[in-house]
Amino acid sequence: MSVALGPVMIDVASTTLDNSDRALLEHPSVGGVVLFARNLESPAQCRALCDAIRSQRPDILISVDHEGGRVQRLREGLTSLPPMCAFGHRYPEQPQQTLALVHECGWLMSQELAACGVDFSFAPVLDVDEKLSKVIGERSFSPVPAQVSTLAGALLDGFEEGGMASVGKHFPGHGGVEADSHLELPVDERSLAALEAHDLIPFSELSSRLTAVMPSHVRYPAFDHNPTGFSAAWLDYLRKRLGFSGAILSDDLSMHGASFAGGPVERAQLALQAGCDAVLVCNDRDAARAVLDSVAPEDERAARLAALRRTQPLPSLDVLKALPRWQHAHDSLTALAAQYGY
């Protein structure tokens, strides 16, 4: 029997499920699982873990941060992907070849993750690199907003061909602040007009193509006093001004940038009231239990979240690696990643 997706995404403890994980997965407010490096040893082990999760909750969403560069939770047995800045560096001199390779990166990423049992990655990063952010940096395609839009659009082409949903992050742009929202609450003093002329361009141009958007834990006081993921004004702007109709996923509520809102339950309630469809509560089991007991599934949210589920059949990694297309993309991406130390 299908169960409506709940509004909370949680983590699991290790590489296999324990009884505590299984009990938590049965909670009706769970909608998804976020995998971390501690959960992942190999593609076969990841696939077995995902199968075990789905044996508990067949319709659940399974996700991972798999962007390339330093943000790639599973490396063993998969292609080493370059940081997205590598494409931005190549693009001015080789625009068509670069766009073609970005497309292949999106396709390969979607296929390899699917072979591991994963529905989607939290990608693409749409932040514009202002050479300030400690946490964005090379994860950004470019310091030029139009290039971020173009290159991310090519990655979305690959995702779409490969049957994987997309999560654009970190709305309205995390690249203009130095602080790391994992550790503190960054504040960006720029006006809405300044953001619209720069950081918001990729979100505006790609909003109709994104399956989901993840707001930043950044405060923009010239527009609203609450950080984006807790701001009804910002999420209303995303829906009404940018016309975004997909799912809105909070960044992890365990990050320090969310602590202004109070405890875990207060954070979740504020994010959901502001307009998030799901909240991530990871690496704090007590917090996850408290949040799960404080919220309930809602049909409208569940319908938007369901669009993140992979609907194409899961490929075999061995069959995938036998394809000439995979081999060519793998070789090209591995060589580019090596230039950046990955």
Coordinates of N, CA and C in Angstrom, one line a residue, residues 70-167:
R70 N 34.9 18.1 -4.1 CA 35.0 17.7 -2.7 C 33.6 17.2 -2.2
V71 N 32.5 17.4 -2.9 CA 31.2 17.0 -2.4 C 30.8 15.8 -3.3
Q72 N 31.3 14.6 -2.9 CA 30.9 13.3 -3.5 C 31.0 12.3 -2.5
R73 N 29.9 11.9 -1.9 CA 29.9 11.0 -0.7 C 30.4 9.6 -1.0
L74 N 30.1 9.1 -2.2 CA 30.5 7.8 -2.6 C 31.5 7.9 -3.7
R75 N 32.7 7.5 -3.5 CA 33.7 7.6 -4.5 C 34.2 6.2 -5.0
E76 N 34.3 5.3 -4.1 CA 34.7 3.9 -4.5 C 33.8 3.3 -5.5
G77 N 34.3 3.0 -6.7 CA 33.5 2.3 -7.7 C 32.7 3.2 -8.6
L78 N 32.7 4.5 -8.4 CA 32.0 5.4 -9.2 C 33.0 6.4 -9.9
T79 N 32.6 7.1 -10.9 CA 33.4 8.1 -11.6 C 33.8 9.2 -10.6
S80 N 35.0 9.6 -10.6 CA 35.4 10.8 -9.8 C 35.1 12.0 -10.7
L81 N 34.1 12.8 -10.1 CA 33.6 13.9 -10.9 C 34.4 15.2 -10.5
P82 N 34.6 16.1 -11.5 CA 35.3 17.3 -11.2 C 34.4 18.3 -10.5
P83 N 35.0 19.3 -9.8 CA 34.2 20.3 -9.2 C 33.6 21.1 -10.4
M84 N 32.4 21.7 -10.1 CA 31.7 22.4 -11.2 C 32.5 23.6 -11.8
C85 N 33.4 24.2 -11.0 CA 34.2 25.3 -11.5 C 35.1 24.9 -12.6
A86 N 35.4 23.6 -12.7 CA 36.2 23.1 -13.8 C 35.6 23.4 -15.2
F87 N 34.2 23.3 -15.2 CA 33.5 23.5 -16.5 C 33.5 25.0 -16.7
G88 N 33.3 25.8 -15.7 CA 33.4 27.3 -15.9 C 34.7 27.8 -16.4
H89 N 35.8 27.2 -15.9 CA 37.1 27.6 -16.4 C 37.3 27.2 -17.9
R90 N 36.7 26.1 -18.3 CA 36.9 25.7 -19.7 C 35.9 26.4 -20.7
Y91 N 34.8 26.9 -20.2 CA 33.7 27.3 -21.0 C 34.1 28.5 -22.0
P92 N 34.7 29.5 -21.5 CA 35.0 30.7 -22.4 C 35.8 30.3 -23.6
E93 N 36.7 29.3 -23.5 CA 37.6 28.9 -24.6 C 37.0 27.8 -25.5
Q94 N 36.2 27.0 -24.8 CA 35.6 25.8 -25.5 C 34.1 25.7 -25.2
P95 N 33.3 26.6 -25.6 CA 31.9 26.6 -25.1 C 31.1 25.4 -25.5
Q96 N 31.1 25.0 -26.7 CA 30.3 23.9 -27.2 C 30.8 22.5 -26.6
Q97 N 32.1 22.3 -26.6 CA 32.7 21.1 -26.1 C 32.4 21.0 -24.6
T98 N 32.5 22.1 -23.9 CA 32.2 22.1 -22.5 C 30.8 21.8 -22.2
L99 N 29.8 22.4 -22.9 CA 28.4 22.2 -22.6 C 28.1 20.7 -22.9
A100 N 28.7 20.1 -23.9 CA 28.5 18.7 -24.2 C 29.0 17.8 -23.1
L101 N 30.2 18.2 -22.5 CA 30.7 17.4 -21.4 C 29.9 17.6 -20.2
V102 N 29.4 18.8 -19.9 CA 28.5 19.0 -18.7 C 27.3 18.1 -18.9
H103 N 26.7 18.1 -20.1 CA 25.5 17.2 -20.3 C 25.9 15.8 -20.0
E104 N 27.0 15.3 -20.5 CA 27.4 13.9 -20.2 C 27.6 13.7 -18.7
C105 N 28.1 14.7 -18.0 CA 28.3 14.6 -16.6 C 27.0 14.4 -15.9
G106 N 26.0 15.1 -16.3 CA 24.6 15.0 -15.7 C 24.0 13.6 -16.0
W107 N 24.2 13.1 -17.2 CA 23.7 11.8 -17.6 C 24.4 10.7 -16.8
L108 N 25.8 10.8 -16.8 CA 26.5 9.8 -16.1 C 26.2 9.8 -14.6
M109 N 26.1 11.0 -14.0 CA 25.8 11.1 -12.6 C 24.4 10.4 -12.3
S110 N 23.5 10.7 -13.1 CA 22.1 10.2 -12.9 C 22.1 8.7 -13.0
Q111 N 22.9 8.1 -14.0 CA 22.9 6.7 -14.2 C 23.6 6.0 -13.1
E112 N 24.8 6.5 -12.7 CA 25.6 5.8 -11.6 C 24.8 5.9 -10.3
L113 N 24.2 7.0 -10.0 CA 23.4 7.0 -8.7 C 22.2 6.1 -8.8
A114 N 21.6 6.0 -9.9 CA 20.4 5.1 -10.1 C 20.9 3.7 -9.9
A115 N 22.0 3.3 -10.4 CA 22.6 2.0 -10.3 C 22.8 1.6 -8.8
C116 N 23.1 2.7 -8.0 CA 23.3 2.5 -6.6 C 22.0 2.5 -5.8
G117 N 20.9 2.8 -6.5 CA 19.6 2.8 -5.8 C 19.1 4.1 -5.3
V118 N 19.9 5.2 -5.7 CA 19.6 6.5 -5.2 C 18.6 7.2 -6.2
D119 N 17.6 8.0 -5.6 CA 16.7 8.7 -6.5 C 17.3 10.0 -7.1
F120 N 18.0 10.8 -6.2 CA 18.5 12.1 -6.7 C 19.6 12.6 -5.9
S121 N 20.4 13.5 -6.5 CA 21.4 14.2 -5.8 C 20.9 15.6 -5.5
F122 N 21.4 16.2 -4.4 CA 21.1 17.7 -4.1 C 22.0 18.5 -5.0
A123 N 21.6 18.6 -6.3 CA 22.3 19.4 -7.3 C 21.4 19.8 -8.4
P124 N 21.7 20.9 -9.1 CA 22.9 21.6 -9.2 C 23.1 22.7 -8.2
V125 N 24.3 23.1 -7.9 CA 24.7 24.3 -7.2 C 24.5 25.5 -8.2
L126 N 23.6 26.4 -7.8 CA 23.3 27.6 -8.7 C 23.9 28.9 -8.1
D127 N 24.7 28.7 -7.0 CA 25.3 29.9 -6.4 C 26.4 30.5 -7.4
V128 N 26.4 31.8 -7.4 CA 27.4 32.5 -8.2 C 28.7 32.7 -7.3
D129 N 29.8 32.3 -7.8 CA 31.0 32.4 -7.0 C 31.6 33.8 -6.9
E130 N 31.5 34.4 -5.7 CA 32.0 35.8 -5.5 C 33.4 35.8 -4.9
K131 N 34.0 34.6 -4.9 CA 35.4 34.5 -4.3 C 35.4 34.9 -2.8
L132 N 34.2 34.8 -2.1 CA 34.1 35.1 -0.7 C 33.8 33.9 0.1
S133 N 32.9 33.0 -0.4 CA 32.3 32.0 0.5 C 33.3 30.9 0.8
K134 N 33.4 30.5 2.1 CA 34.2 29.4 2.5 C 33.7 28.1 2.1
V135 N 32.4 28.0 1.9 CA 31.7 26.7 1.7 C 31.3 26.5 0.3
I136 N 31.2 27.5 -0.5 CA 30.8 27.4 -1.9 C 32.0 27.2 -2.8
G137 N 32.7 28.3 -3.1 CA 34.0 28.2 -3.8 C 33.9 27.4 -5.1
E138 N 34.7 26.3 -5.2 CA 34.8 25.6 -6.4 C 33.5 24.8 -6.7
R139 N 32.6 24.8 -5.8 CA 31.3 24.1 -6.1 C 30.4 24.9 -7.1
S140 N 30.7 26.2 -7.2 CA 30.0 27.0 -8.2 C 30.6 26.9 -9.6
F141 N 29.7 26.9 -10.6 CA 30.1 26.8 -11.9 C 31.0 28.0 -12.3
S142 N 30.7 29.2 -11.8 CA 31.3 30.4 -12.4 C 31.0 31.7 -11.5
P143 N 31.8 32.7 -11.6 CA 31.5 34.0 -11.0 C 30.6 34.8 -11.9
V144 N 30.2 34.3 -13.1 CA 29.4 35.0 -14.1 C 28.0 34.4 -14.0
P145 N 27.0 35.1 -13.6 CA 25.6 34.5 -13.5 C 25.1 33.8 -14.8
A146 N 25.3 34.5 -15.9 CA 24.8 33.9 -17.2 C 25.5 32.5 -17.5
Q147 N 26.8 32.4 -17.1 CA 27.5 31.2 -17.3 C 27.0 30.1 -16.3
V148 N 26.7 30.5 -15.1 CA 26.1 29.5 -14.2 C 24.8 29.0 -14.8
S149 N 23.9 29.9 -15.3 CA 22.6 29.4 -15.9 C 22.9 28.5 -17.0
T150 N 23.8 28.8 -17.9 CA 24.0 28.0 -19.1 C 24.6 26.7 -18.8
L151 N 25.6 26.6 -17.9 CA 26.3 25.4 -17.6 C 25.3 24.5 -16.8
A152 N 24.6 25.1 -15.8 CA 23.7 24.3 -15.0 C 22.6 23.8 -15.9
G153 N 22.2 24.6 -16.9 CA 21.1 24.1 -17.8 C 21.6 22.9 -18.6
A154 N 22.8 22.8 -18.9 CA 23.4 21.6 -19.6 C 23.4 20.4 -18.7
L155 N 23.7 20.7 -17.4 CA 23.7 19.6 -16.4 C 22.3 19.1 -16.3
L156 N 21.3 20.0 -16.2 CA 19.9 19.6 -16.1 C 19.5 18.7 -17.3
D157 N 20.0 19.1 -18.5 CA 19.7 18.3 -19.7 C 20.1 16.8 -19.5
G158 N 21.3 16.7 -18.9 CA 21.8 15.3 -18.6 C 21.0 14.6 -17.6
F159 N 20.6 15.3 -16.5 CA 19.7 14.8 -15.5 C 18.4 14.3 -16.1
E160 N 17.8 15.1 -16.9 CA 16.5 14.8 -17.5 C 16.6 13.6 -18.4
E161 N 17.7 13.5 -19.2 CA 17.9 12.3 -20.1 C 18.1 11.1 -19.2
G162 N 18.8 11.2 -18.1 CA 19.0 10.1 -17.2 C 17.9 9.7 -16.3
G163 N 16.9 10.5 -16.2 CA 15.7 10.2 -15.4 C 15.9 10.7 -13.9
M164 N 16.8 11.6 -13.7 CA 17.0 12.1 -12.3 C 16.4 13.5 -12.1
A165 N 15.8 13.6 -10.9 CA 15.3 14.9 -10.5 C 16.4 15.9 -10.1
S166 N 16.1 17.2 -10.0 CA 17.1 18.2 -9.7 C 16.7 19.0 -8.5
V167 N 17.7 19.4 -7.8 CA 17.5 20.3 -6.6 C 18.5 21.5 -6.8

